[in-house]
Tab-separated table of C-alpha atoms and ligand atoms in Angstrom:
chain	number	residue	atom	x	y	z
A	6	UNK	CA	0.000	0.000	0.000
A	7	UNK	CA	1.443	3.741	-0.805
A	8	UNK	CA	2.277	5.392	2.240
A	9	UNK	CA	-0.280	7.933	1.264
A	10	UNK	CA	-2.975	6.041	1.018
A	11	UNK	CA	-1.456	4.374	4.314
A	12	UNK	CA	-1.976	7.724	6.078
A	13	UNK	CA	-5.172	8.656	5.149
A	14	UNK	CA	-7.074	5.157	6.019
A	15	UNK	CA	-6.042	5.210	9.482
A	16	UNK	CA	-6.582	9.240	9.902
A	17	UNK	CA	-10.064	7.730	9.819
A	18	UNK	CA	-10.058	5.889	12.827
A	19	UNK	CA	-7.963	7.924	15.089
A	20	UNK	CA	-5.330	10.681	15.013
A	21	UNK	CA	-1.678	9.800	14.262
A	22	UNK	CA	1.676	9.867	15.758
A	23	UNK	CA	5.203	9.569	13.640
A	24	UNK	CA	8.390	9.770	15.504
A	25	UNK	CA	10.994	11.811	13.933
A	26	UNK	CA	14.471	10.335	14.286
A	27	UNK	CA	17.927	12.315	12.862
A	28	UNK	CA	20.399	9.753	11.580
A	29	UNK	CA	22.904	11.929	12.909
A	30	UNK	CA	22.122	11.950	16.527
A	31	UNK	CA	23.150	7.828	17.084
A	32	UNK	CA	24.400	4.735	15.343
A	33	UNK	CA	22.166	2.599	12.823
A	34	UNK	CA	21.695	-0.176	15.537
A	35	UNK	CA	20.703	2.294	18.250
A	36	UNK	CA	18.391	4.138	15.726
A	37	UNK	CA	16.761	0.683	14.730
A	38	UNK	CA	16.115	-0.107	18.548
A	39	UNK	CA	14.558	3.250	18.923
A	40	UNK	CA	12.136	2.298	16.200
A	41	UNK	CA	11.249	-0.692	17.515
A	42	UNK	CA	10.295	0.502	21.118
A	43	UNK	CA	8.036	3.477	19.268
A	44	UNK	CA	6.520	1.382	17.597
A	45	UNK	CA	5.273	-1.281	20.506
A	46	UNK	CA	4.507	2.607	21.895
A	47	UNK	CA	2.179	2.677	18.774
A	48	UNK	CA	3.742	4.765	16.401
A	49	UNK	CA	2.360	4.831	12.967
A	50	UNK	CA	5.755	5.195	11.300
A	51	UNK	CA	9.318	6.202	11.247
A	52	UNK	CA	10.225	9.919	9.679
A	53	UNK	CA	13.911	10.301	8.690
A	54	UNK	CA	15.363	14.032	8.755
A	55	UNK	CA	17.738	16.621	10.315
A	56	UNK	CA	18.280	20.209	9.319
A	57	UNK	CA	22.071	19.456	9.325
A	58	UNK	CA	24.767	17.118	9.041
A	59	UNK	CA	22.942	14.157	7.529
A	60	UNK	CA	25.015	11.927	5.653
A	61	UNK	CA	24.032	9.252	3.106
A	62	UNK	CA	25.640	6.616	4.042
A	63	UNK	CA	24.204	6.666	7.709
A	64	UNK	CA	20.765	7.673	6.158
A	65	UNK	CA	21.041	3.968	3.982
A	66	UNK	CA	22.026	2.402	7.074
A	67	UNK	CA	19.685	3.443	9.666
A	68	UNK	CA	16.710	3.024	7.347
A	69	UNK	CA	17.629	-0.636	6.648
A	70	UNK	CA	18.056	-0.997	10.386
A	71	UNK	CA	14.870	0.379	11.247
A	72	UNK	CA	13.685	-1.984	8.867
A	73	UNK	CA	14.965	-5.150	10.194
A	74	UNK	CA	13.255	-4.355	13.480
A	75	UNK	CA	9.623	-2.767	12.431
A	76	UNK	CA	7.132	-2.728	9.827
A	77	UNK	CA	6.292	0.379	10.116
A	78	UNK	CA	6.388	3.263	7.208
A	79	UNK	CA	9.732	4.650	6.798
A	80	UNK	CA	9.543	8.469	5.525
A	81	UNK	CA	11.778	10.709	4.248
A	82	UNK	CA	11.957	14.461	6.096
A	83	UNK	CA	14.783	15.831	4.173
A	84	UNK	CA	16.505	19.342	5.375
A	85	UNK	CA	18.030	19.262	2.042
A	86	UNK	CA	18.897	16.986	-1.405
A	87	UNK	CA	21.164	14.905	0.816
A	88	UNK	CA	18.337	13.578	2.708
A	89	UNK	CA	17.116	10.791	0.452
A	90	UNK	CA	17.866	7.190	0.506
A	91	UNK	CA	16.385	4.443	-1.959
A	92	UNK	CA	15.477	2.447	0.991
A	93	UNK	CA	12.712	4.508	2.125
A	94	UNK	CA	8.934	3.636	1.282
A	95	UNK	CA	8.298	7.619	0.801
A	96	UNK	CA	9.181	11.162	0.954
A	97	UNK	CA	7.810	14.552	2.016
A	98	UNK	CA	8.255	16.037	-1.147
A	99	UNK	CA	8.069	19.340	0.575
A	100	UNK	CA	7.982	23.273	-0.049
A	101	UNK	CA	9.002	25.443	2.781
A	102	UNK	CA	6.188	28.132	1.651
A	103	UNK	CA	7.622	30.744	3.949
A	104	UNK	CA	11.603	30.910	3.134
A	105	UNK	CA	13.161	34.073	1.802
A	106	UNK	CA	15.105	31.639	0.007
A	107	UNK	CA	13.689	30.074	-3.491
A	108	UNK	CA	15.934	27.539	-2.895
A	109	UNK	CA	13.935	26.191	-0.344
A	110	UNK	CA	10.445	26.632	-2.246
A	111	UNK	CA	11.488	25.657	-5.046
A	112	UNK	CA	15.281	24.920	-5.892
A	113	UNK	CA	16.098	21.723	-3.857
A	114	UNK	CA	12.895	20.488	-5.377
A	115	UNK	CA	14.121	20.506	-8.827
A	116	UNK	CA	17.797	19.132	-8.054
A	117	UNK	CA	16.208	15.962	-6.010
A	118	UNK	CA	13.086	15.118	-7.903
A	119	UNK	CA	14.881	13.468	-10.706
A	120	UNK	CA	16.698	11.580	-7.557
A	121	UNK	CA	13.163	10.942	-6.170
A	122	UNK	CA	12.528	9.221	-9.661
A	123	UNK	CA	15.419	7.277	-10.092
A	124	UNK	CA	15.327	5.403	-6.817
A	125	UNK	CA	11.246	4.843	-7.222
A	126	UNK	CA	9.990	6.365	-4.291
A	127	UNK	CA	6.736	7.772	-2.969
A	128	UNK	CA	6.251	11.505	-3.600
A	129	UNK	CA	3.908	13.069	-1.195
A	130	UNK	CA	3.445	16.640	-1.915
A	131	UNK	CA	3.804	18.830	1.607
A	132	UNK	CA	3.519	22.500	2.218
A	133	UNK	CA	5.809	23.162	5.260
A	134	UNK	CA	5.656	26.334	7.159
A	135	UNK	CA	7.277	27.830	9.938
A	136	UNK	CA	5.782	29.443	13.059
A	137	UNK	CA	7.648	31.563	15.521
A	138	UNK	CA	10.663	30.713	17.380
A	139	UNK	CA	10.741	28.056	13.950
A	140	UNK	CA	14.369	26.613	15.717
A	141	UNK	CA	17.071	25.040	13.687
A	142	UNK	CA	14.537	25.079	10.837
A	143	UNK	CA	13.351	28.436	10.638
A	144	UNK	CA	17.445	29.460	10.863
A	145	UNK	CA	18.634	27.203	8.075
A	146	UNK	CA	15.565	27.147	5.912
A	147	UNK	CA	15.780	31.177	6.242
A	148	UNK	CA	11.981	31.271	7.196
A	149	UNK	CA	10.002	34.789	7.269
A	150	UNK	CA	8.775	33.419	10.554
A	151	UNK	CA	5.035	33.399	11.154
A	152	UNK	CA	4.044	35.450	14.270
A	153	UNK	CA	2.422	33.033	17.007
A	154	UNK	CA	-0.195	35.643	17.078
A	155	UNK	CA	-0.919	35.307	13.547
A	156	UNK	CA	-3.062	32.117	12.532
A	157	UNK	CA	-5.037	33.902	9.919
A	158	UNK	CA	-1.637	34.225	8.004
A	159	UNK	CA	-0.661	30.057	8.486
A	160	UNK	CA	-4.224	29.919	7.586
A	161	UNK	CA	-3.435	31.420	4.437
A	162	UNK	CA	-0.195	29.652	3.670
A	163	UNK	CA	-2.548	26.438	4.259
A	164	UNK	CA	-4.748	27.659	1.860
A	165	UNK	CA	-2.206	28.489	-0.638
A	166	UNK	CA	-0.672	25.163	0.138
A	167	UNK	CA	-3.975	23.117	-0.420
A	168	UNK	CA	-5.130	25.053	-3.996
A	169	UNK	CA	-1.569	24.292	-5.174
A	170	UNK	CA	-2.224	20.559	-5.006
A	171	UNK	CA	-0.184	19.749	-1.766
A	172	UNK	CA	-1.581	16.421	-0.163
A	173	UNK	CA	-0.333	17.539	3.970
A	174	UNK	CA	0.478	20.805	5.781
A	175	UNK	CA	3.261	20.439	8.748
A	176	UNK	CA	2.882	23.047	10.828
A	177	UNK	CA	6.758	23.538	12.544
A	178	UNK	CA	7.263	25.582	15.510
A	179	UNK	CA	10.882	24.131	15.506
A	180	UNK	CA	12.564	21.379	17.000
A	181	UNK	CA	13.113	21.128	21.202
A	182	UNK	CA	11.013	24.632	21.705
A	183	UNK	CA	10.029	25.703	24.931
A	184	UNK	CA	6.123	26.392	24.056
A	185	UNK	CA	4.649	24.101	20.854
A	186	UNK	CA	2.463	25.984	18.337
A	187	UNK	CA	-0.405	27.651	20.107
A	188	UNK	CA	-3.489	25.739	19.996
A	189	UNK	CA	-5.235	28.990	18.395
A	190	UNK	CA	-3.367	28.727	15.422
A	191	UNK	CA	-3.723	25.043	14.914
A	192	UNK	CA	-7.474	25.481	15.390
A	193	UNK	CA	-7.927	28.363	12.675
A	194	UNK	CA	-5.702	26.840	10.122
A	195	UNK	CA	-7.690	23.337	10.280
A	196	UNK	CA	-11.139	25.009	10.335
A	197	UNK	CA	-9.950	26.490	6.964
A	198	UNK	CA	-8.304	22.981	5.332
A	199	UNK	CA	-9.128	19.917	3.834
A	200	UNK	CA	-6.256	18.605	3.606
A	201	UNK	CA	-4.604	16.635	6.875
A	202	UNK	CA	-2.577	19.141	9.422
A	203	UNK	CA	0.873	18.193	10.549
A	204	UNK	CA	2.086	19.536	14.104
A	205	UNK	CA	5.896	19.366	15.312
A	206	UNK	CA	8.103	21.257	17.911
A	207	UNK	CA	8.421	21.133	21.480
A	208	UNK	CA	5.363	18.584	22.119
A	209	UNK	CA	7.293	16.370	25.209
A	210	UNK	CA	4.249	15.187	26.987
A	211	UNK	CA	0.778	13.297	26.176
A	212	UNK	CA	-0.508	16.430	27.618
A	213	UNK	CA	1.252	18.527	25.165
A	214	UNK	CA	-0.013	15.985	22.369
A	215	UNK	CA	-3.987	16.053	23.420
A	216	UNK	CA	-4.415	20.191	23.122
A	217	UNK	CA	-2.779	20.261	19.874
A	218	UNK	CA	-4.615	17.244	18.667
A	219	UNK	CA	-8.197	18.340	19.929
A	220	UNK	CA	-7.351	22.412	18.527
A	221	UNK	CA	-7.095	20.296	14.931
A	222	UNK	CA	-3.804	18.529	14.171
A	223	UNK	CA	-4.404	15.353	12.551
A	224	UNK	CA	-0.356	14.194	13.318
A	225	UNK	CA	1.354	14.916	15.936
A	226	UNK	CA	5.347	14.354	15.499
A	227	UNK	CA	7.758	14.294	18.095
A	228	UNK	CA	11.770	13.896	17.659
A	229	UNK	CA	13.157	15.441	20.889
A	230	UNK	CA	11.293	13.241	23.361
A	231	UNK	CA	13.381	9.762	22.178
A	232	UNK	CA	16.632	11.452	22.058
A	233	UNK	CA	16.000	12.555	26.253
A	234	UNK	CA	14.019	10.120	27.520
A	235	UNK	CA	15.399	6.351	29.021
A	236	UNK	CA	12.275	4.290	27.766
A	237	UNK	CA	11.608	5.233	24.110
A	238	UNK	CA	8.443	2.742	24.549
A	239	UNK	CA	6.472	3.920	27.404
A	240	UNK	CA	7.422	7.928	26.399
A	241	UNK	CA	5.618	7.058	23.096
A	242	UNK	CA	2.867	5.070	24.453
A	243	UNK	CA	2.406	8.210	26.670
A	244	UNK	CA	1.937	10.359	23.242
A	245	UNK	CA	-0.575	7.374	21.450
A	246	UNK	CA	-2.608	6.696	24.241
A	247	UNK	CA	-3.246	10.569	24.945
A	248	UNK	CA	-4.407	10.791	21.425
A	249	UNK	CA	-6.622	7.876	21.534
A	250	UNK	CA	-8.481	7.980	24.678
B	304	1GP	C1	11.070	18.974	14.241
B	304	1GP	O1	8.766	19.224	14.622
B	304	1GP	C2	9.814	18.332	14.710
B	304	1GP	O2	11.013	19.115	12.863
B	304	1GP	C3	9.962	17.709	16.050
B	304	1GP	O3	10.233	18.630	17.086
B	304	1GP	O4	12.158	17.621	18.306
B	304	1GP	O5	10.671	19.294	19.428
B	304	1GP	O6	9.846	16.996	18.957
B	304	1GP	P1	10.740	18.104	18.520
């Protein structure tokens, strides 16, 4: 089944949680053990990114060892054309709507979809955007942050995002944030979308999970939480089980 399609079916049972890891931040074997313990938490699949310093070699290596321990979706969140490996069932073939920056709208786009195509993965089309503080993201991607006090204008960019033809919108407030994305802004961007609404950045607790899933996110990610905490398992089953009772 195309990740895609994967996505959407379960979105109509219940909301959904991916865990973010960066193959940077430990070894294949340690990254495949992570995976496994999210996804006894009940993760719905494995997302594969870093703003920085990801290499292709360990990007190969961790996917195939995420593999060997889970069935669950592995997808592409590249920071960049060096962020794709053959041995992933999909990417977020992704726009950052808000950079200064065509490359990051449009120029990394062209240079890795031929890549995309050649090594016969998934394309899902995803308008990314970047709320205030917007972290390691917002710096690198060289977002025109959007004010926290601001939905109508992530609204808008979700708009924009949807009439272009783009299948998700991840909201990012930025990775390890004190605050996530208000739950205002979450709730007037999904009241104007049809299309599913992605919410990263700073969410550490099922607490933290819960308001931004009942203000309108339809995925919650985390990638923080399994870098700090001792038991990847029950910190993710924390997450699930907040957005399922
Ligand atoms: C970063 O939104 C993700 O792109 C995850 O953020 O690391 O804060 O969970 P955290």
């Amino acid at each position: 089944m195309e990740v895609q399609t994967y996505i959407l079916e379960k979105l109509r049972e219940h909301k959904l949680h991916f865990t973010l890891l960066d193959p940077d931040k430990q070894s294949p074997d340690e990254a495949g053990e992570m995976a496994l313990q999210a996804a006894q938490g009940g993760t719905n699949a494995i997302m594969l990114g870093g703003s920085i310093g990801v290499m292709q070699n360990e990007l190969d290596q961790t996917i195939l060892a995420i593999k060997e321990k889970t069935t669950l979706p592995t997808i592409l969140f590249p920071g960049d054309v060096s962020g794709m490996s053959r041995h992933a069932d999909a990417i977020l073939f992704m726009s950052l709507l808000n950079s200064r920056n065509p490359y990051f709208i449009i120029g990394a786009q062209v240079a890795g979809a031929p890549v995309v195509k050649r090594m016969g993965i998934e394309a899902i089309p995803m308008g990314y955007l970047i709320v205030e503080p917007g972290g390691m993201a917002g710096y690198v991607g060289d977002a025109r942050l959007v004010p926290r006090e601001k939905p109508e204008l992530a609204a808008a960019y979700g708009l924009a995002a949807q009439y272009l033809g783009m299948k998700l919108l991840y909201l990012e407030g930025g990775s390890g944030i004190e605050e996530p994305i208000p739950a205002e802004t979450i709730t007037v961007v999904k009241s104007q979308l049809d299309i599913p609404v992605i919410v990263g950045g700073g969410i550490r607790s099922g607490r933290d999970a819960k308001k931004a899933a009942i203000a309108g996110a339809d995925i919650i990610i985390t990638g923080t939480i399994v870098e700090d905490t001792g038991d990847v398992r029950k910190k993710i089953e924390e997450i699930t089980s907040a957005l399922r009772g």
